[in-house]
Amino acid sequence: CISSDNDKPGDTGLSRLKGKEPQNKVTVVLGAQWGDEGKGKVVDLLAMDADIVCRCQGGNNAGHTVVVDSVEYDFHLLPSGVLNKKAVSFIGNGVVIHIPGLFDEAEKNLKKGKGLQGWEERLKISDRAHIVFNFHQAVDGIQEQQRQQQEGKNLGTTKKGIGPAYSSKAARNGLRICDLVSNFKVFENKFRMLADHFLTMYSNLNIDIDSELEQLKKYADRLRPLVTDGVYFMHQALTGPSKKILVEGANAALLDIDFGTYPFVTSSNCTVGGVCTGLGVPPSYIGRVYGVVKAYTTRVGVGAFPTEQDNDIGEMLQSRGKEFGVTTGRRRRCGWLDLILVRYAHMVNGFSAIALTKLDILDTLPEIKVGVAYNIDGKPLPSFPANMDDLTRVSVDYKVLPGWCCSTEEARRFEDLPSQAQNYIQFIEDFLQVPVKWVGVGKSRESMIKLF
């Protein structure tokens, strides 16, 4: 029997690996309200020196605007980091992909500027991602119509087919990217079965099966070089040589299928857990989680909104903030910053720090209100309510802070901001017990002030 001097009784080769720290951790950027917080701008800032930028959930119902060299790019499926020509952009398995929409989005942005040149050479798509078909989008519209007729209200979906596609995924009759790029005859048979399934459910649904199959067959050839085994891709990135990996959350915490203001939510997990399931990333590889918070609150579509200002204040925020949805063009509802809501988002996500955006929109206000507590029938609520009937009934306690009544748009350091604006930021930090790392005072990269 030959033994090494280093061997110890009961020691195995594997025991020496215990406690090994992950080589690379992912940095995550998530929306902390109802979306439209300015996540794209924060991602663009961090993506400048990233090696990989990922999308992990949602579909082209997301809308991120990024301004680079005075050119405004609009992204729905593509990660905002695609503008970094040195980075690989990755669309994970948790994303649902409308393939014509993906290529249309690229073409539209190519016409705007040089930022997207060569995008196909630096994009990878998980073979396990599910596909949104045209009939999913048609069904989305029919379902909204039915809700309106039956209940007198709809969910306010983008009608991009996201909900029906995730429904197909959960019903286990959906089709994935791997199906499209392998045997097309097998894919065609499955596609026809899925289309027939929806035709049986919706008698007024019109589907041109042959036309869509012909279109998909052409896209399959363009798509094939982009498709990769997403689990293996992420594993190699996480355990290989040092890399900066960034995850761009779509939608936001209060739109999460589990933790959002259900049923007025999206169909995926847009909180931090969606990073693990949507990319195949083990929890131990999650690094810093940044929450993006608008300096006031907005919401698109219907649903409870406790701090909404359906008055001159709301009109001013909507007008100055140019609050129209990137995906739908719908007018956003506006109101005061709701810190009860943001604190709840922090409970779910565990934010390392906050990016506070669009502070400059508040520049003209002599006083600014911040929601700090909810009450129902005069009794304080200890937590954010799950029941939407309760949320519609809450009254809000506000903290009134002095405004600064001057422009912050030229500020490039925290010290350049008026003292009242500094106090506003510090009040948010104290309430949430989370530091503010960036403050946005304009549309460009340069207008994001880094505090630490």
Coordinates of C-alpha atoms in Angstrom, one line a residue:
C1 CA 0.0 0.0 0.0
I2 CA 1.5 3.3 -1.1
S3 CA 0.4 6.5 0.7
S4 CA 1.3 10.1 0.4
D5 CA 2.7 12.2 3.2
N6 CA -0.2 14.6 2.5
D7 CA -2.9 12.1 3.0
K8 CA -4.9 12.2 6.1
P9 CA -7.2 9.4 7.6
G10 CA -10.6 9.6 5.9
D11 CA -9.4 12.3 3.4
T12 CA -10.7 12.0 -0.1
G13 CA -9.7 13.9 -3.2
L14 CA -13.1 15.7 -3.2
S15 CA -12.7 17.0 0.3
R16 CA -10.0 19.4 -0.9
L17 CA -12.6 21.1 -3.0
K18 CA -14.8 22.1 -0.1
G19 CA -15.4 25.8 0.2
K20 CA -14.2 26.6 -3.2
E21 CA -15.5 30.0 -4.2
P22 CA -17.0 30.5 -7.7
Q23 CA -14.6 31.8 -10.2
N24 CA -17.0 34.4 -11.7
K25 CA -20.2 35.8 -10.4
V26 CA -22.9 37.5 -12.3
T27 CA -24.0 41.1 -11.8
V28 CA -27.7 41.6 -12.0
V29 CA -29.7 44.7 -12.9
L30 CA -33.4 44.5 -12.0
G31 CA -36.4 46.9 -12.1
A32 CA -37.7 47.7 -8.6
Q33 CA -41.1 49.2 -9.5
W34 CA -43.6 48.5 -12.4
G35 CA -41.0 48.7 -15.2
D36 CA -39.8 51.6 -17.3
E37 CA -37.3 52.6 -14.6
G38 CA -34.4 53.1 -17.0
K39 CA -32.8 49.7 -16.7
G40 CA -31.4 49.9 -20.2
K41 CA -29.3 52.9 -19.3
V42 CA -27.8 51.3 -16.2
V43 CA -27.1 48.1 -18.2
D44 CA -25.5 50.1 -21.0
L45 CA -23.2 51.8 -18.4
L46 CA -22.2 48.4 -16.9
A47 CA -22.0 46.7 -20.3
M48 CA -19.2 49.0 -21.5
D49 CA -16.6 46.7 -19.8
A50 CA -18.6 43.5 -19.6
D51 CA -17.6 40.3 -21.4
I52 CA -21.1 38.7 -21.5
V53 CA -24.5 40.4 -21.3
C54 CA -27.6 38.2 -20.7
R55 CA -31.4 38.3 -20.9
C56 CA -33.0 35.7 -18.7
Q57 CA -36.8 36.2 -18.9
G58 CA -39.6 37.9 -20.7
G59 CA -39.8 38.5 -24.4
N60 CA -40.4 41.5 -26.7
N61 CA -42.9 42.9 -24.2
A62 CA -39.9 44.5 -22.6
G63 CA -38.7 47.9 -23.9
H64 CA -35.3 49.4 -23.1
T65 CA -34.1 52.7 -24.6
V66 CA -30.3 53.4 -24.8
V67 CA -28.8 56.6 -26.1
V68 CA -25.2 56.3 -27.5
D69 CA -23.5 59.1 -29.5
S70 CA -26.8 61.0 -29.7
V71 CA -28.5 57.9 -31.3
E72 CA -31.5 56.5 -29.5
Y73 CA -31.7 52.7 -29.8
D74 CA -34.8 50.7 -28.7
F75 CA -34.4 47.1 -27.6
H76 CA -37.1 44.6 -26.9
L77 CA -35.5 41.2 -27.2
L78 CA -31.8 42.0 -27.8
P79 CA -29.8 42.6 -24.6
S80 CA -28.9 46.3 -24.4
G81 CA -25.3 45.2 -24.1
V82 CA -25.3 44.2 -27.8
L83 CA -24.0 47.8 -28.4
N84 CA -20.7 46.7 -26.9
K85 CA -18.8 45.2 -29.8
K86 CA -16.4 43.4 -27.5
A87 CA -19.1 41.6 -25.5
V88 CA -21.1 38.5 -26.2
S89 CA -24.9 39.0 -25.8
F90 CA -26.8 35.9 -24.6
I91 CA -30.6 35.2 -24.7
G92 CA -31.3 32.6 -22.1
N93 CA -33.7 29.7 -21.9
G94 CA -36.1 31.7 -19.7
V95 CA -36.8 34.2 -22.6
V96 CA -39.6 33.6 -25.1
I97 CA -38.6 34.6 -28.5
H98 CA -40.7 35.9 -31.4
I99 CA -38.2 35.2 -34.2
P100 CA -39.5 37.7 -36.8
G101 CA -39.6 40.3 -34.0
L102 CA -35.9 39.7 -33.2
F103 CA -34.7 40.2 -36.7
D104 CA -37.1 43.2 -37.3
E105 CA -35.7 44.8 -34.1
A106 CA -32.1 44.4 -35.3
E107 CA -33.0 45.8 -38.7
K108 CA -34.7 48.9 -37.3
N109 CA -31.8 49.7 -35.0
L110 CA -29.2 49.1 -37.7
K111 CA -30.9 52.0 -39.7
K112 CA -30.5 54.3 -36.7
G113 CA -26.7 54.1 -36.3
K114 CA -23.6 52.0 -36.3
G115 CA -24.0 50.5 -32.9
L116 CA -25.6 47.3 -34.0
Q117 CA -23.2 46.5 -36.9
G118 CA -22.1 42.8 -36.7
W119 CA -24.7 42.0 -34.1
E120 CA -25.2 38.4 -35.3
E121 CA -21.5 37.7 -34.8
R122 CA -21.8 38.5 -31.1
L123 CA -25.2 37.1 -30.2
K124 CA -25.9 33.6 -28.7
I125 CA -29.3 32.1 -28.1
S126 CA -30.1 29.2 -25.8
D127 CA -31.4 26.1 -27.5
R128 CA -33.9 25.7 -24.7
A129 CA -35.6 29.1 -25.1
H130 CA -39.3 28.8 -26.1
I131 CA -40.7 30.3 -29.3
V132 CA -43.5 32.9 -29.6
F133 CA -45.5 32.3 -32.7
N134 CA -47.8 34.7 -34.6
F135 CA -50.8 32.8 -33.3
H136 CA -49.7 33.4 -29.7
Q137 CA -49.8 37.1 -30.4
A138 CA -53.3 36.8 -32.0
V139 CA -54.5 34.7 -29.0
D140 CA -53.1 37.4 -26.7
G141 CA -55.4 40.0 -28.4
I142 CA -58.4 37.7 -28.3
Q143 CA -57.9 37.0 -24.6
E144 CA -57.7 40.7 -23.8
Q145 CA -61.0 41.2 -25.8
Q146 CA -62.7 38.4 -23.9
R147 CA -61.6 39.9 -20.5
Q148 CA -63.0 43.2 -21.5
Q149 CA -66.3 41.7 -22.5
Q150 CA -66.6 39.3 -19.5
E151 CA -65.3 41.5 -16.7
G152 CA -65.3 44.9 -18.1
K153 CA -61.5 45.2 -17.7
N154 CA -58.4 43.8 -19.3
L155 CA -54.9 43.1 -18.0
G156 CA -53.3 45.7 -20.3
T157 CA -50.9 43.2 -21.9
T158 CA -48.6 44.3 -24.8
K159 CA -50.4 41.8 -27.0
K160 CA -46.9 40.4 -28.0
G161 CA -48.0 36.8 -27.3
I162 CA -45.9 36.5 -24.1
G163 CA -48.6 35.1 -21.8
P164 CA -49.9 32.5 -24.4
A165 CA -46.3 31.4 -25.1
Y166 CA -45.5 30.8 -21.4
S167 CA -48.9 29.0 -21.2
S168 CA -47.7 26.7 -24.0
K169 CA -44.5 26.2 -22.1
A170 CA -46.3 25.3 -18.8
A171 CA -48.8 23.1 -20.7
R172 CA -45.8 21.3 -22.2
N173 CA -46.9 21.6 -25.8
G174 CA -44.6 24.6 -26.6
L175 CA -41.8 24.5 -29.1
R176 CA -38.2 25.5 -28.4
I177 CA -35.4 26.9 -30.5
C178 CA -33.7 23.5 -30.5
D179 CA -36.8 22.1 -32.2
L180 CA -36.7 24.7 -35.0
V181 CA -33.0 24.3 -35.8
S182 CA -33.0 20.4 -35.9
N183 CA -35.4 18.3 -38.1
F184 CA -37.8 20.7 -39.7
K185 CA -40.3 18.0 -40.7
V186 CA -40.6 17.0 -37.0
F187 CA -40.9 20.7 -36.0
E188 CA -43.6 21.2 -38.7
N189 CA -45.7 18.4 -37.3
K190 CA -45.5 19.7 -33.8
F191 CA -46.2 23.2 -35.0
R192 CA -49.4 22.1 -36.8
M193 CA -50.6 20.2 -33.6
L194 CA -50.0 23.4 -31.5
A195 CA -51.8 25.6 -34.0
D196 CA -54.8 23.1 -34.1
H197 CA -54.9 23.2 -30.3
F198 CA -55.4 27.0 -30.3
L199 CA -57.8 26.8 -33.2
T200 CA -60.0 24.4 -31.2
M201 CA -59.9 26.8 -28.2
Y202 CA -60.6 30.0 -30.2
S203 CA -63.1 29.7 -33.0
N204 CA -62.4 33.3 -34.2
L205 CA -58.6 32.7 -34.5
N206 CA -57.2 33.1 -38.0
I207 CA -53.9 31.2 -38.6
D208 CA -52.0 31.0 -41.9
I209 CA -50.1 27.8 -40.9
D210 CA -48.3 27.3 -44.2
S211 CA -47.2 30.9 -44.5
E212 CA -45.8 31.0 -41.0
L213 CA -44.0 27.7 -41.5
E214 CA -42.4 29.0 -44.7
Q215 CA -41.3 32.1 -42.8
L216 CA -39.9 30.1 -39.9
K217 CA -38.0 27.8 -42.3
K218 CA -36.1 30.8 -43.7
Y219 CA -35.4 32.2 -40.3
A220 CA -34.1 28.8 -39.1
D221 CA -31.1 29.0 -41.4
R222 CA -30.2 32.5 -40.1
L223 CA -30.8 31.4 -36.5
R224 CA -28.8 28.2 -36.6
P225 CA -25.3 29.7 -36.2
L226 CA -26.5 31.7 -33.2
V227 CA -27.9 28.8 -31.2
T228 CA -25.9 27.2 -28.4
D229 CA -26.3 24.9 -25.5
G230 CA -27.1 27.6 -22.9
V231 CA -26.4 25.6 -19.8
Y232 CA -22.9 24.6 -21.1
F233 CA -22.3 28.2 -22.3
M234 CA -23.1 29.7 -18.9
H235 CA -21.1 27.0 -17.1
Q236 CA -18.0 27.7 -19.2
A237 CA -18.4 31.4 -18.6
L238 CA -18.8 31.0 -14.8
T239 CA -16.1 28.5 -14.2
G240 CA -13.5 29.5 -16.9
P241 CA -11.1 32.4 -17.0
S242 CA -12.1 35.7 -15.3
K243 CA -15.1 37.4 -17.0
K244 CA -17.5 40.2 -16.2
I245 CA -21.0 38.7 -16.7
L246 CA -24.0 41.0 -16.6
V247 CA -27.7 40.0 -16.5
E248 CA -30.3 42.5 -17.7
G249 CA -33.7 42.0 -16.1
A250 CA -36.8 42.8 -18.2
N251 CA -40.1 44.1 -16.8
A252 CA -39.8 44.6 -13.0
A253 CA -40.4 43.3 -9.4
L254 CA -44.0 44.4 -9.2
L255 CA -44.7 42.7 -12.6
D256 CA -43.3 39.3 -11.4
I257 CA -45.8 36.4 -11.9
D258 CA -45.4 35.4 -8.2
F259 CA -44.5 38.6 -6.3
G260 CA -46.1 41.3 -8.5
T261 CA -49.5 42.9 -8.3
Y262 CA -51.3 39.8 -9.6
P263 CA -53.1 39.4 -12.0
F264 CA -51.8 42.7 -13.5
V265 CA -48.4 41.2 -14.0
T266 CA -46.3 39.6 -16.7
S267 CA -45.9 35.9 -17.2
S268 CA -42.3 35.3 -16.0
N269 CA -40.2 35.8 -12.9
C270 CA -38.5 39.2 -13.2
T271 CA -37.1 39.0 -9.7
V272 CA -33.7 37.6 -8.9
G273 CA -34.8 34.0 -8.9
G274 CA -35.5 34.3 -12.6
V275 CA -31.8 34.7 -13.2
C276 CA -31.1 31.2 -11.9
T277 CA -34.0 29.5 -13.7
G278 CA -33.7 31.6 -16.9
L279 CA -30.0 31.1 -17.5
G280 CA -29.1 27.9 -15.6
V281 CA -27.0 29.8 -13.1
P282 CA -26.5 28.3 -9.6
P283 CA -27.6 30.6 -6.8
S284 CA -24.0 30.7 -5.4
Y285 CA -22.9 32.5 -8.6
I286 CA -25.2 35.5 -8.1
G287 CA -23.0 38.5 -7.2
R288 CA -24.2 42.1 -6.9
V289 CA -27.9 42.8 -7.5
Y290 CA -28.7 46.4 -8.5
G291 CA -32.2 47.7 -8.2
V292 CA -33.2 50.4 -10.7
V293 CA -35.7 52.9 -9.1
K294 CA -37.2 55.9 -10.9
A295 CA -37.3 59.1 -8.7
Y296 CA -41.1 58.9 -9.0
T297 CA -43.4 56.1 -9.9
T298 CA -45.0 55.1 -13.2
R299 CA -47.2 52.3 -14.4
V300 CA -48.5 51.3 -17.9
G301 CA -52.0 49.8 -18.2
V302 CA -54.5 48.9 -15.5
G303 CA -54.1 47.9 -11.9
A304 CA -53.8 49.4 -8.5
F305 CA -51.4 52.4 -8.1
P306 CA -51.5 53.8 -4.5
T307 CA -49.4 57.0 -5.2
E308 CA -50.9 57.8 -8.6
Q309 CA -51.5 61.5 -9.2
D310 CA -54.4 61.9 -11.6
N311 CA -53.9 65.7 -11.5
D312 CA -51.5 68.5 -12.6
I313 CA -48.6 66.8 -10.8
G314 CA -49.2 63.5 -12.8
E315 CA -49.5 65.5 -16.0
M316 CA -46.3 67.3 -15.3
L317 CA -44.4 64.1 -14.6
Q318 CA -45.8 62.5 -17.7
S319 CA -44.9 65.5 -19.9
R320 CA -41.4 66.2 -18.5
G321 CA -40.5 62.6 -18.2
K322 CA -41.9 61.8 -21.7
E323 CA -43.6 58.8 -20.2
F324 CA -44.8 56.7 -23.1
G325 CA -44.1 52.9 -23.3
V326 CA -41.2 51.9 -25.6
T327 CA -43.1 48.7 -26.7
T328 CA -46.7 49.9 -27.0
G329 CA -46.5 53.7 -27.1
R330 CA -49.1 53.8 -24.3
R331 CA -49.2 56.8 -22.0
R332 CA -47.7 55.9 -18.6
R333 CA -49.7 56.7 -15.4
C334 CA -47.5 58.8 -13.0
G335 CA -47.3 59.4 -9.3
W336 CA -45.0 60.0 -6.3
L337 CA -42.2 57.7 -5.4
D338 CA -43.6 54.8 -3.4
L339 CA -41.0 53.5 -1.0
I340 CA -43.3 50.9 0.5
L341 CA -43.3 49.3 -2.9
V342 CA -39.6 49.6 -3.4
R343 CA -38.9 48.2 0.1
Y344 CA -41.0 45.2 -0.8
A345 CA -39.0 44.7 -4.0
H346 CA -35.8 44.8 -1.9
M347 CA -37.2 42.1 0.4
V348 CA -37.6 39.8 -2.6
N349 CA -34.4 40.7 -4.5
G350 CA -31.9 41.7 -1.8
F351 CA -30.5 44.7 -3.6
S352 CA -26.8 45.5 -3.1
A353 CA -27.4 49.1 -4.2
I354 CA -29.8 51.3 -6.0
A355 CA -29.6 53.2 -9.3
L356 CA -31.9 56.2 -9.0
T357 CA -33.0 57.5 -12.4
K358 CA -34.8 60.6 -13.8
L359 CA -34.1 62.8 -10.8
D360 CA -34.0 65.8 -13.1
I361 CA -37.8 65.4 -13.9
L362 CA -38.5 66.6 -10.4
D363 CA -36.4 69.8 -10.9
T364 CA -39.4 72.2 -11.2
L365 CA -41.3 71.0 -8.1
P366 CA -41.3 73.3 -5.0
E367 CA -42.1 70.3 -2.8
I368 CA -41.9 66.5 -3.3
K369 CA -43.9 63.8 -1.6
V370 CA -42.7 60.3 -0.9
G371 CA -45.0 57.4 0.1
V372 CA -43.8 55.9 3.4
A373 CA -46.7 53.9 4.8
Y374 CA -50.0 52.3 3.8
N375 CA -53.2 52.3 5.8
I376 CA -56.6 50.5 5.3
D377 CA -59.6 51.8 7.2
G378 CA -57.2 53.9 9.4
K379 CA -55.1 50.9 10.4
P380 CA -51.5 50.7 9.2
L381 CA -50.5 47.8 6.9
P382 CA -47.4 45.9 8.1
S383 CA -46.5 44.7 4.7
F384 CA -47.2 45.1 1.0
P385 CA -50.6 43.4 0.4
A386 CA -51.0 40.4 -1.9
N387 CA -54.7 41.1 -2.5
M388 CA -55.3 43.7 -5.2
D389 CA -58.7 44.7 -3.8
D390 CA -56.8 45.7 -0.6
L391 CA -54.1 47.6 -2.6
T392 CA -56.8 49.6 -4.4
R393 CA -58.2 50.6 -0.9
V394 CA -55.0 51.8 0.7
S395 CA -54.4 55.4 1.8
V396 CA -50.8 56.5 1.7
D397 CA -48.9 58.4 4.3
Y398 CA -46.5 60.8 2.7
K399 CA -43.2 62.5 3.8
V400 CA -43.1 65.9 2.3
L401 CA -39.6 67.1 1.3
P402 CA -38.5 70.5 -0.1
G403 CA -37.8 70.6 -3.8
W404 CA -34.8 72.3 -5.4
C405 CA -36.4 74.3 -8.2
C406 CA -33.3 74.4 -10.4
S407 CA -31.8 72.2 -13.1
T408 CA -29.7 69.2 -12.1
E409 CA -29.0 68.2 -15.7
E410 CA -25.4 69.5 -15.7
A411 CA -24.5 67.8 -12.5
R412 CA -21.7 65.2 -12.8
R413 CA -20.9 64.6 -9.1
F414 CA -23.0 64.2 -6.0
E415 CA -21.6 67.5 -4.7
D416 CA -22.9 69.3 -7.8
L417 CA -26.5 68.5 -6.9
P418 CA -28.5 71.0 -4.8
S419 CA -28.6 70.2 -1.1
Q420 CA -32.3 69.4 -1.3
A421 CA -31.7 66.9 -4.1
Q422 CA -28.9 65.4 -2.0
N423 CA -31.3 65.2 1.0
Y424 CA -33.9 63.4 -1.2
I425 CA -31.4 60.8 -2.2
Q426 CA -30.3 60.3 1.4
F427 CA -33.9 60.0 2.6
I428 CA -34.4 57.1 0.1
E429 CA -31.2 55.4 1.4
D430 CA -32.2 55.8 5.0
F431 CA -35.7 54.4 4.4
L432 CA -34.6 51.4 2.4
Q433 CA -31.3 50.8 4.2
V434 CA -29.7 50.4 0.8
P435 CA -27.1 52.7 -0.7
V436 CA -27.7 54.7 -3.9
K437 CA -24.8 54.0 -6.2
W438 CA -25.9 56.0 -9.3
V439 CA -28.2 59.0 -9.9
G440 CA -29.5 59.7 -13.3
V441 CA -30.1 63.4 -14.3
G442 CA -30.5 63.0 -18.1
K443 CA -30.6 60.6 -21.0
S444 CA -26.9 60.1 -21.9
R445 CA -24.3 57.8 -20.3
E446 CA -22.5 60.9 -18.9
S447 CA -25.6 61.9 -17.0
M448 CA -25.4 58.9 -14.6
I449 CA -23.6 60.2 -11.6
K450 CA -21.6 57.5 -9.7
L451 CA -21.7 58.0 -6.0
F452 CA -19.2 55.3 -5.0

